[in-house]
Amino acid sequence: VHLTISQSRAASSANHIQPLLVDNAGQFFSSGHTNNWAVLVCTSRFWFNYRHVANTLSVYRSVKRLGIPDSHIVLMLADDMACNHRNPKPATVFSHKNMELNVYGDDVEVDYRGYEVTVENFLRVLTGRLPPSTPRSKRLLSDDRSNILIYLTGHGGNGFLKFQDSEEISNVELADAFEQMWQKRRYNELLFIIDTCQGASMYERFYSPNLMALASSQVGEDSLSHQPDLAIGVHLMDRYTFYLLEFLEDIHPASKTNMNDLFKVCPKSQCVSTPGHRTDLFLRDPGSVLITDFFGSVRKVEITMETINLTDPIKQVEQRKYSYVDQLPVSEIIHQKPKQKDWHPPDGFILGLWTLILLVFFKLYGMKHLKHIF
Amino acid sequence: MGLLSDPNRRRALISLLTRLNSPICVVCYMAGVAWFMGLAFEPFTLRTYMSENAMGSTMVEERFPAGERALTTGREFSAHKKKAGGMPVDWLVKTMQARGLEVFTQRFSRKLPFPDENKERYMVKGTNVYGILRAPRAPRTEALVLSAPCTPGDSNNQAVGLLLGLAQYFRNQIYWAKDIIFLVNEHDLIGMQAWLEGYHHTNTTGMDWSPLQGRGGSIQAALSLELSSDVITSMDLVLEGLNGQLPNLDLANLFYAFCQKIGVLCTIQGKLQRNDWDSVSGYSHSVQTMMLMVMKQASGRPWGDHGLFLRYHIEAASIKGINSFRQYKTDVTTIGRLLEGMYRKLNNLLERLHQSYFFYLMPSLSHFVSIGYYMPAFGLLAVILLLRALDLWVQLVSSPGVLSVLTPLVISHLTGVALYTLPIQFQEMAVEQFPVSETEAVVLTAIGYNVFLFIYIGWRVLKLVAVLYLAVLLGCTALINFSLGFILALTLVPVAAFVTPHVPKVLSAFILVILSPACTLLFSVFFFQELQELPVSFQEGWLLYLSVISQGILDHFLYGSLVYPLIALLVYPCWLLFWNILFWK
């Protein structure tokens, strides 16, 4: 239901406040989502990949702080760093040296742990194809009005992300999974953040609408880790997520910061790699998308002392194409992307090569074999 | 027609082969030697780097504080050692228990095949003492070992003291994911062999030992510490183990990385690194370091207590503290910190060290040459043998039967077997008859086996078989112990290449003897002493040579070293075949 405010000013006495309310209310309901979900995945195990778990847990912490409840967060951690035998501070995971911030906390709820974090489980969570016995905490129960934040971290390469040292997910699979989500009406808008080496390759193949993607490095670049902690003996965080966390610490549920500020997080001088983002599939202008649209779960409540006259017929503030009713057909979107052609050598070249091979063969072994051919 | 099936082309190839055979052989030999010498040239080597992800960089904070206390403990150990006249077992057990370790002892005894003059022992009885620090939260599936030898006299007291100091410090930390075994072994290698055999439930050398009461998990890495002074100027790393086996290069990289981080001077083969690789003296320094490693690896004996671990696929190295005349001294606390850092990094390991090279040569501590780079040197020498074999094959008029070569082969090998078994058997008899010590009796019985055979087949057939046999033998040896294979190839390949019945007999006989394995060993002994900058006179050199042979035989019986049987049973019969070809009638 889109609530719009009547433009009529005659009813209210304090008519100079009405336009302000109108604008505020209009912006208030401009995003179109009613609930928020987050899927946070750390894909690497082993003690020396401590920083990936710390990355994921710090995003988890921010997302929880800004209001998304545990029931709407699917947290997947491939290894247990807090209780690893090598952890000199058991039951903690620190994100900053000098142990300023313990992101493990007291109330972390890990939904997929250890060997349960596999490509199959991840894709099943996204697409909803889970066996009936799966508990609610392990399901992504989103609907067509959900804004979903997906955060992936681990070791990656050009076009793939490594899960658990034994398998990979490719960017094509990921794009297809998101397309399945679109067709099953499982999201309203989706923000995809990835912090791995060559992360930008993972969002190259997306083709479903309403996707916005951020990555910590371009193809051919490595994402670097931030700082080691000498007491614990490992790197604690990756640079991109470190500066992302710093940025998010300043966000509170009423912040009006928008996505353009998020794109500026961790410039090359701090990150060494070049973070990238992709907004061509997203139908709203990134400048009008609030951070809290994805990172927080903001209740649509505003206290006002004014009465608002709703007797006039409700009409749309603007005609925007962000509802499923008006969705663009998928095939049009696919054809807007340039098709990637593989290079084949020209046909004449192959013909010439075979002629050369045949000639050499006959020269070497004598022309008498030729009569067997013709 | 094809290249080989066309008779004209074939004849042309064969004539090319016969005409150019000797020049190509000479060129290959020079190229092989030049390649080998070029390995020490720094632009041809690679810098060492850490290959194992789990060990990462040296980013731990070492906090070991108790160097002085370790020295005090070392002095106590020395006093008790003097009082007990050997290993002070009760004191060690009590001290280790006071530090919170689970302490166990192992008794062992061994009667050597003949008395060892270098270490003056014949009937060896001893006790190993070891304490296990259990990992606080981990299951007992993996272990690391830190060992220090209990040597008679004044050496290695500080090593045991530091071991006990580290044990106390490690016991207070909670981040150990593997059990740490602190081992003090008596009678160095014999005790170590007994402990390892007991730990792994094998008995390959016929030693008598009591079974181990306590055990950690499977050992991932081991370090052996030798420290005989309160302050040191440098730390030396010893890698060569039994049969020329080397630990994974990552262990050397770990040591070097920590040396650089803490700022301790580190050496390999006792030689410091130099920066002037483009000068003649700099290059010769690298060559010397590399040749020392080659010599040590070729001898096939373990050059530190770590050498016996390698057989069980446990990466191990020895660290020796050296106190020489330098201005800057390092104290025991710093050494403790270095070891603490190394053990913390080894603690992070998830699997055995396997990412880096197992076969390499090190012209300096920061540079290495891997098997892919040094093997062509040997390959060039082996090509000579193959060319000669081809040459002989095309000269053969009729294809020979296999049985005709069997007789000389069998007889040569029987001589080899005699060389292998008789010295030990007859040393008792020799000692009674002649006024020589047992060791000398063994060695003298080993020298001078020359069998003249009269063979009734063409010498070409025998030479063909001998050359191919030598090629296979040297190839297999070079794969396992490159240094031994290369040194044998350097001397035996010219022998195999040039010897025929038609060369002048006296001169060739002389050259054959000079290039035989026995004389090669003699020259190597002198060369080795030169490299270590401790040149010896001929008398001392000869005595050293005799002791080397007796040690080689002892190594074989005590620890299973394969150099002595290889030389006696395989290389020597091969050489005998060439001797016989020379004297063919």
Tab-separated table of N, CA and C in Angstrom, chain A residues 12-120:
chain	number	residue	atom	x	y	z
A	12	SER	N	-5.877	22.238	6.695
A	12	SER	CA	-5.082	22.465	7.895
A	12	SER	C	-4.848	23.941	8.126
A	13	SER	N	-4.746	24.305	9.352
A	13	SER	CA	-4.484	25.703	9.686
A	13	SER	C	-3.000	25.994	9.516
A	14	ALA	N	-2.173	25.071	9.949
A	14	ALA	CA	-0.725	25.304	9.812
A	14	ALA	C	-0.281	24.830	8.439
A	15	ASN	N	-0.689	25.609	7.449
A	15	ASN	CA	-0.498	25.079	6.111
A	15	ASN	C	0.941	25.208	5.631
A	16	HIS	N	1.801	25.907	6.338
A	16	HIS	CA	3.185	25.959	5.876
A	16	HIS	C	3.942	24.679	6.237
A	17	ILE	N	3.365	23.901	7.150
A	17	ILE	CA	4.061	22.666	7.528
A	17	ILE	C	3.692	21.527	6.572
A	18	GLN	N	2.529	21.642	5.938
A	18	GLN	CA	2.030	20.556	5.103
A	18	GLN	C	3.004	20.121	4.004
A	19	PRO	N	3.589	21.052	3.252
A	19	PRO	CA	4.468	20.603	2.156
A	19	PRO	C	5.665	19.814	2.699
A	20	LEU	N	6.161	20.268	3.862
A	20	LEU	CA	7.312	19.571	4.439
A	20	LEU	C	6.948	18.126	4.775
A	21	LEU	N	5.761	18.021	5.388
A	21	LEU	CA	5.293	16.684	5.749
A	21	LEU	C	5.108	15.831	4.505
A	22	VAL	N	4.560	16.541	3.488
A	22	VAL	CA	4.314	15.819	2.240
A	22	VAL	C	5.623	15.259	1.709
A	23	ASP	N	6.667	16.152	1.684
A	23	ASP	CA	7.947	15.665	1.139
A	23	ASP	C	8.496	14.534	1.980
A	24	ASN	N	8.461	14.771	3.313
A	24	ASN	CA	9.024	13.750	4.189
A	24	ASN	C	8.309	12.423	4.016
A	25	ALA	N	6.983	12.530	3.992
A	25	ALA	CA	6.219	11.293	3.895
A	25	ALA	C	6.478	10.627	2.549
A	26	GLY	N	6.612	11.481	1.527
A	26	GLY	CA	6.849	10.902	0.204
A	26	GLY	C	8.164	10.139	0.175
A	27	GLN	N	9.143	10.785	0.777
A	27	GLN	CA	10.432	10.096	0.788
A	27	GLN	C	10.376	8.868	1.687
A	28	PHE	N	9.611	8.997	2.750
A	28	PHE	CA	9.496	7.932	3.710
A	28	PHE	C	9.071	6.623	3.055
A	29	PHE	N	8.127	6.732	2.134
A	29	PHE	CA	7.594	5.513	1.545
A	29	PHE	C	8.131	5.280	0.158
A	30	SER	N	9.301	5.885	-0.149
A	30	SER	CA	9.756	5.784	-1.531
A	30	SER	C	10.456	4.457	-1.823
A	31	SER	N	10.897	3.739	-0.794
A	31	SER	CA	11.713	2.575	-1.114
A	31	SER	C	10.880	1.361	-1.461
A	32	GLY	N	9.777	1.221	-0.898
A	32	GLY	CA	8.920	0.124	-1.325
A	32	GLY	C	9.144	-1.188	-0.616
A	33	HIS	N	9.985	-1.229	0.371
A	33	HIS	CA	10.168	-2.509	1.059
A	33	HIS	C	9.551	-2.432	2.440
A	34	THR	N	9.191	-3.606	2.936
A	34	THR	CA	8.590	-3.624	4.267
A	34	THR	C	9.403	-4.431	5.267
A	35	ASN	N	10.328	-5.243	4.796
A	35	ASN	CA	11.144	-5.960	5.779
A	35	ASN	C	12.551	-6.122	5.218
A	36	ASN	N	13.474	-6.385	6.138
A	36	ASN	CA	14.883	-6.512	5.763
A	36	ASN	C	15.425	-7.865	6.152
A	37	TRP	N	16.268	-8.399	5.278
A	37	TRP	CA	16.961	-9.656	5.565
A	37	TRP	C	18.442	-9.455	5.300
A	38	ALA	N	19.232	-10.298	5.930
A	38	ALA	CA	20.663	-10.269	5.659
A	38	ALA	C	21.180	-11.697	5.576
A	39	VAL	N	22.007	-11.965	4.589
A	39	VAL	CA	22.693	-13.261	4.475
A	39	VAL	C	24.181	-12.958	4.499
A	40	LEU	N	24.845	-13.358	5.594
A	40	LEU	CA	26.259	-13.020	5.764
A	40	LEU	C	27.056	-14.310	5.758
A	41	VAL	N	27.998	-14.417	4.828
A	41	VAL	CA	28.695	-15.692	4.626
A	41	VAL	C	30.199	-15.493	4.741
A	42	CYS	N	30.816	-16.319	5.562
A	42	CYS	CA	32.273	-16.413	5.548
A	42	CYS	C	32.628	-17.780	5.015
A	43	THR	N	33.406	-17.833	3.943
A	43	THR	CA	33.578	-19.102	3.249
A	43	THR	C	34.878	-19.811	3.575
A	44	SER	N	35.782	-19.222	4.349
A	44	SER	CA	37.052	-19.930	4.527
A	44	SER	C	37.242	-20.420	5.943
A	45	ARG	N	37.912	-21.533	6.016
A	45	ARG	CA	38.232	-22.110	7.307
A	45	ARG	C	39.721	-21.986	7.537
A	46	PHE	N	40.205	-22.498	8.654
A	46	PHE	CA	41.587	-22.503	9.098
A	46	PHE	C	41.937	-21.252	9.873
A	47	TRP	N	42.825	-21.421	10.798
A	47	TRP	CA	43.182	-20.357	11.731
A	47	TRP	C	43.726	-19.122	11.026
A	48	PHE	N	44.475	-19.294	9.937
A	48	PHE	CA	45.065	-18.106	9.328
A	48	PHE	C	44.059	-17.307	8.518
A	49	ASN	N	42.821	-17.811	8.416
A	49	ASN	CA	41.760	-17.031	7.785
A	49	ASN	C	40.843	-16.413	8.827
A	50	TYR	N	41.420	-16.132	9.986
A	50	TYR	CA	40.710	-15.474	11.085
A	50	TYR	C	40.001	-14.224	10.590
A	51	ARG	N	40.668	-13.487	9.676
A	51	ARG	CA	40.132	-12.188	9.296
A	51	ARG	C	38.806	-12.296	8.551
A	52	HIS	N	38.582	-13.428	7.869
A	52	HIS	CA	37.309	-13.531	7.155
A	52	HIS	C	36.164	-13.679	8.125
A	53	VAL	N	36.384	-14.453	9.173
A	53	VAL	CA	35.331	-14.576	10.192
A	53	VAL	C	35.119	-13.231	10.878
A	54	ALA	N	36.224	-12.527	11.142
A	54	ALA	CA	36.072	-11.218	11.784
A	54	ALA	C	35.323	-10.253	10.873
A	55	ASN	N	35.586	-10.309	9.567
A	55	ASN	CA	34.850	-9.479	8.606
A	55	ASN	C	33.351	-9.712	8.734
A	56	THR	N	32.987	-10.995	8.626
A	56	THR	CA	31.564	-11.320	8.611
A	56	THR	C	30.909	-10.921	9.929
A	57	LEU	N	31.619	-11.192	11.026
A	57	LEU	CA	31.016	-10.865	12.320
A	57	LEU	C	30.875	-9.362	12.514
A	58	SER	N	31.772	-8.574	11.936
A	58	SER	CA	31.607	-7.135	12.136
A	58	SER	C	30.429	-6.606	11.325
A	59	VAL	N	30.191	-7.168	10.139
A	59	VAL	CA	28.997	-6.751	9.388
A	59	VAL	C	27.751	-7.218	10.128
A	60	TYR	N	27.822	-8.423	10.695
A	60	TYR	CA	26.687	-8.953	11.488
A	60	TYR	C	26.362	-8.013	12.634
A	61	ARG	N	27.410	-7.561	13.296
A	61	ARG	CA	27.231	-6.674	14.437
A	61	ARG	C	26.566	-5.377	14.025
A	62	SER	N	27.030	-4.809	12.888
A	62	SER	CA	26.439	-3.543	12.427
A	62	SER	C	24.982	-3.733	12.066
A	63	VAL	N	24.726	-4.829	11.386
A	63	VAL	CA	23.373	-5.073	10.907
A	63	VAL	C	22.421	-5.296	12.074
A	64	LYS	N	22.908	-5.954	13.092
A	64	LYS	CA	22.063	-6.163	14.266
A	64	LYS	C	21.843	-4.873	15.025
A	65	ARG	N	22.891	-4.093	15.106
A	65	ARG	CA	22.789	-2.835	15.823
A	65	ARG	C	21.792	-1.912	15.162
A	66	LEU	N	21.736	-1.964	13.841
A	66	LEU	CA	20.830	-1.075	13.124
A	66	LEU	C	19.417	-1.628	13.040
A	67	GLY	N	19.195	-2.784	13.618
A	67	GLY	CA	17.812	-3.194	13.809
A	67	GLY	C	17.366	-4.505	13.205
A	68	ILE	N	18.157	-5.149	12.372
A	68	ILE	CA	17.669	-6.415	11.807
A	68	ILE	C	17.784	-7.478	12.897
A	69	PRO	N	16.710	-8.184	13.216
A	69	PRO	CA	16.775	-9.173	14.295
A	69	PRO	C	17.419	-10.465	13.806
A	70	ASP	N	17.834	-11.276	14.763
A	70	ASP	CA	18.489	-12.550	14.417
A	70	ASP	C	17.604	-13.437	13.568
A	71	SER	N	16.314	-13.319	13.741
A	71	SER	CA	15.420	-14.189	12.975
A	71	SER	C	15.458	-13.828	11.492
A	72	HIS	N	15.940	-12.624	11.178
A	72	HIS	CA	16.023	-12.215	9.775
A	72	HIS	C	17.452	-12.206	9.267
A	73	ILE	N	18.373	-12.785	10.026
A	73	ILE	CA	19.766	-12.843	9.573
A	73	ILE	C	20.148	-14.304	9.422
A	74	VAL	N	20.705	-14.645	8.274
A	74	VAL	CA	21.266	-15.985	8.075
A	74	VAL	C	22.780	-15.827	8.113
A	75	LEU	N	23.398	-16.279	9.205
A	75	LEU	CA	24.841	-16.108	9.380
A	75	LEU	C	25.524	-17.440	9.132
A	76	MET	N	26.457	-17.472	8.188
A	76	MET	CA	27.149	-18.708	7.829
A	76	MET	C	28.634	-18.500	8.068
A	77	LEU	N	29.178	-19.228	9.026
A	77	LEU	CA	30.607	-19.135	9.319
A	77	LEU	C	31.249	-20.495	9.097
A	78	ALA	N	32.268	-20.548	8.250
A	78	ALA	CA	32.833	-21.839	7.888
A	78	ALA	C	33.762	-22.414	8.940
A	79	ASP	N	34.195	-21.623	9.869
A	79	ASP	CA	35.064	-22.193	10.898
A	79	ASP	C	34.864	-21.428	12.193
A	80	ASP	N	35.268	-22.044	13.234
A	80	ASP	CA	35.051	-21.485	14.549
A	80	ASP	C	36.360	-20.902	15.026
A	81	MET	N	36.491	-19.594	14.980
A	81	MET	CA	37.748	-18.990	15.414
A	81	MET	C	37.760	-18.744	16.896
A	82	ALA	N	36.611	-18.451	17.477
A	82	ALA	CA	36.570	-18.087	18.887
A	82	ALA	C	37.025	-19.244	19.760
A	83	CYS	N	36.666	-20.447	19.369
A	83	CYS	CA	37.025	-21.583	20.200
A	83	CYS	C	38.136	-22.410	19.561
A	84	ASN	N	38.864	-21.849	18.614
A	84	ASN	CA	40.004	-22.547	18.028
A	84	ASN	C	41.075	-22.716	19.089
A	85	HIS	N	41.770	-23.859	19.040
A	85	HIS	CA	42.781	-24.132	20.065
A	85	HIS	C	43.887	-23.099	20.075
A	86	ARG	N	44.095	-22.428	18.939
A	86	ARG	CA	45.208	-21.507	18.838
A	86	ARG	C	44.854	-20.106	19.294
A	87	ASN	N	43.609	-19.884	19.676
A	87	ASN	CA	43.188	-18.538	20.033
A	87	ASN	C	43.639	-18.241	21.453
A	88	PRO	N	44.547	-17.275	21.605
A	88	PRO	CA	44.982	-16.984	22.971
A	88	PRO	C	43.923	-16.275	23.800
A	89	LYS	N	42.913	-15.750	23.163
A	89	LYS	CA	41.791	-15.146	23.902
A	89	LYS	C	40.547	-15.946	23.542
A	90	PRO	N	40.325	-17.043	24.202
A	90	PRO	CA	39.215	-17.902	23.794
A	90	PRO	C	37.884	-17.195	23.909
A	91	ALA	N	36.962	-17.599	23.085
A	91	ALA	CA	35.588	-17.082	23.053
A	91	ALA	C	35.521	-15.622	22.630
A	92	THR	N	36.543	-15.156	21.925
A	92	THR	CA	36.457	-13.801	21.386
A	92	THR	C	36.952	-13.808	19.957
A	93	VAL	N	36.421	-12.864	19.177
A	93	VAL	CA	36.963	-12.610	17.852
A	93	VAL	C	37.116	-11.107	17.763
A	94	PHE	N	38.324	-10.645	17.592
A	94	PHE	CA	38.556	-9.207	17.608
A	94	PHE	C	38.665	-8.668	16.202
A	95	SER	N	38.207	-7.440	16.062
A	95	SER	CA	38.274	-6.860	14.730
A	95	SER	C	39.290	-5.737	14.669
A	96	HIS	N	39.851	-5.369	15.777
A	96	HIS	CA	40.798	-4.273	15.757
A	96	HIS	C	41.933	-4.659	16.669
A	97	LYS	N	43.129	-4.287	16.329
A	97	LYS	CA	44.244	-4.656	17.193
A	97	LYS	C	44.101	-3.905	18.490
A	98	ASN	N	44.866	-4.307	19.457
A	98	ASN	CA	44.696	-3.836	20.837
A	98	ASN	C	43.342	-4.245	21.385
A	99	MET	N	42.712	-5.151	20.680
A	99	MET	CA	41.485	-5.788	21.164
A	99	MET	C	40.452	-4.807	21.642
A	100	GLU	N	40.179	-3.833	20.782
A	100	GLU	CA	39.184	-2.848	21.173
A	100	GLU	C	37.779	-3.356	20.989
A	101	LEU	N	37.580	-4.151	19.980
A	101	LEU	CA	36.212	-4.492	19.644
A	101	LEU	C	36.089	-5.995	19.493
A	102	ASN	N	35.340	-6.611	20.395
A	102	ASN	CA	35.091	-8.044	20.287
A	102	ASN	C	33.801	-8.237	19.516
A	103	VAL	N	33.908	-8.656	18.273
A	103	VAL	CA	32.699	-8.759	17.451
A	103	VAL	C	31.956	-10.065	17.712
A	104	TYR	N	32.540	-10.951	18.508
A	104	TYR	CA	31.817	-12.200	18.758
A	104	TYR	C	30.708	-11.955	19.758
A	105	GLY	N	30.995	-11.198	20.787
A	105	GLY	CA	29.951	-10.793	21.715
A	105	GLY	C	29.328	-11.950	22.479
A	106	ASP	N	28.180	-11.678	23.091
A	106	ASP	CA	27.508	-12.687	23.894
A	106	ASP	C	26.339	-13.302	23.180
A	107	ASP	N	25.840	-12.647	22.138
A	107	ASP	CA	24.550	-13.085	21.617
A	107	ASP	C	24.620	-13.361	20.130
A	108	VAL	N	25.757	-13.909	19.687
A	108	VAL	CA	25.856	-14.218	18.266
A	108	VAL	C	25.088	-15.506	17.992
A	109	GLU	N	24.366	-15.525	16.888
A	109	GLU	CA	23.639	-16.743	16.510
A	109	GLU	C	24.117	-17.172	15.136
A	110	VAL	N	24.874	-18.236	15.118
A	110	VAL	CA	25.390	-18.721	13.844
A	110	VAL	C	24.423	-19.752	13.307
A	111	ASP	N	23.926	-19.546	12.088
A	111	ASP	CA	22.934	-20.471	11.556
A	111	ASP	C	23.565	-21.636	10.817
A	112	TYR	N	24.571	-21.359	10.023
A	112	TYR	CA	25.266	-22.430	9.334
A	112	TYR	C	26.709	-22.390	9.811
A	113	ARG	N	27.182	-23.486	10.338
A	113	ARG	CA	28.513	-23.468	10.923
A	113	ARG	C	29.370	-24.585	10.361
A	114	GLY	N	30.655	-24.369	10.332
A	114	GLY	CA	31.609	-25.408	9.951
A	114	GLY	C	31.335	-25.960	8.572
A	115	TYR	N	31.231	-27.254	8.492
A	115	TYR	CA	31.108	-27.898	7.189
A	115	TYR	C	29.736	-27.729	6.555
A	116	GLU	N	28.795	-27.096	7.272
A	116	GLU	CA	27.490	-26.846	6.657
A	116	GLU	C	27.561	-25.708	5.653
A	117	VAL	N	28.632	-24.926	5.711
A	117	VAL	CA	28.733	-23.814	4.768
A	117	VAL	C	29.280	-24.355	3.462
A	118	THR	N	28.387	-24.719	2.569
A	118	THR	CA	28.809	-25.233	1.268
A	118	THR	C	28.090	-24.435	0.195
A	119	VAL	N	28.543	-24.594	-1.028
A	119	VAL	CA	27.911	-23.888	-2.142
A	119	VAL	C	26.459	-24.308	-2.245
A	120	GLU	N	26.219	-25.587	-2.066
A	120	GLU	CA	24.845	-26.084	-2.214
A	120	GLU	C	23.928	-25.447	-1.176
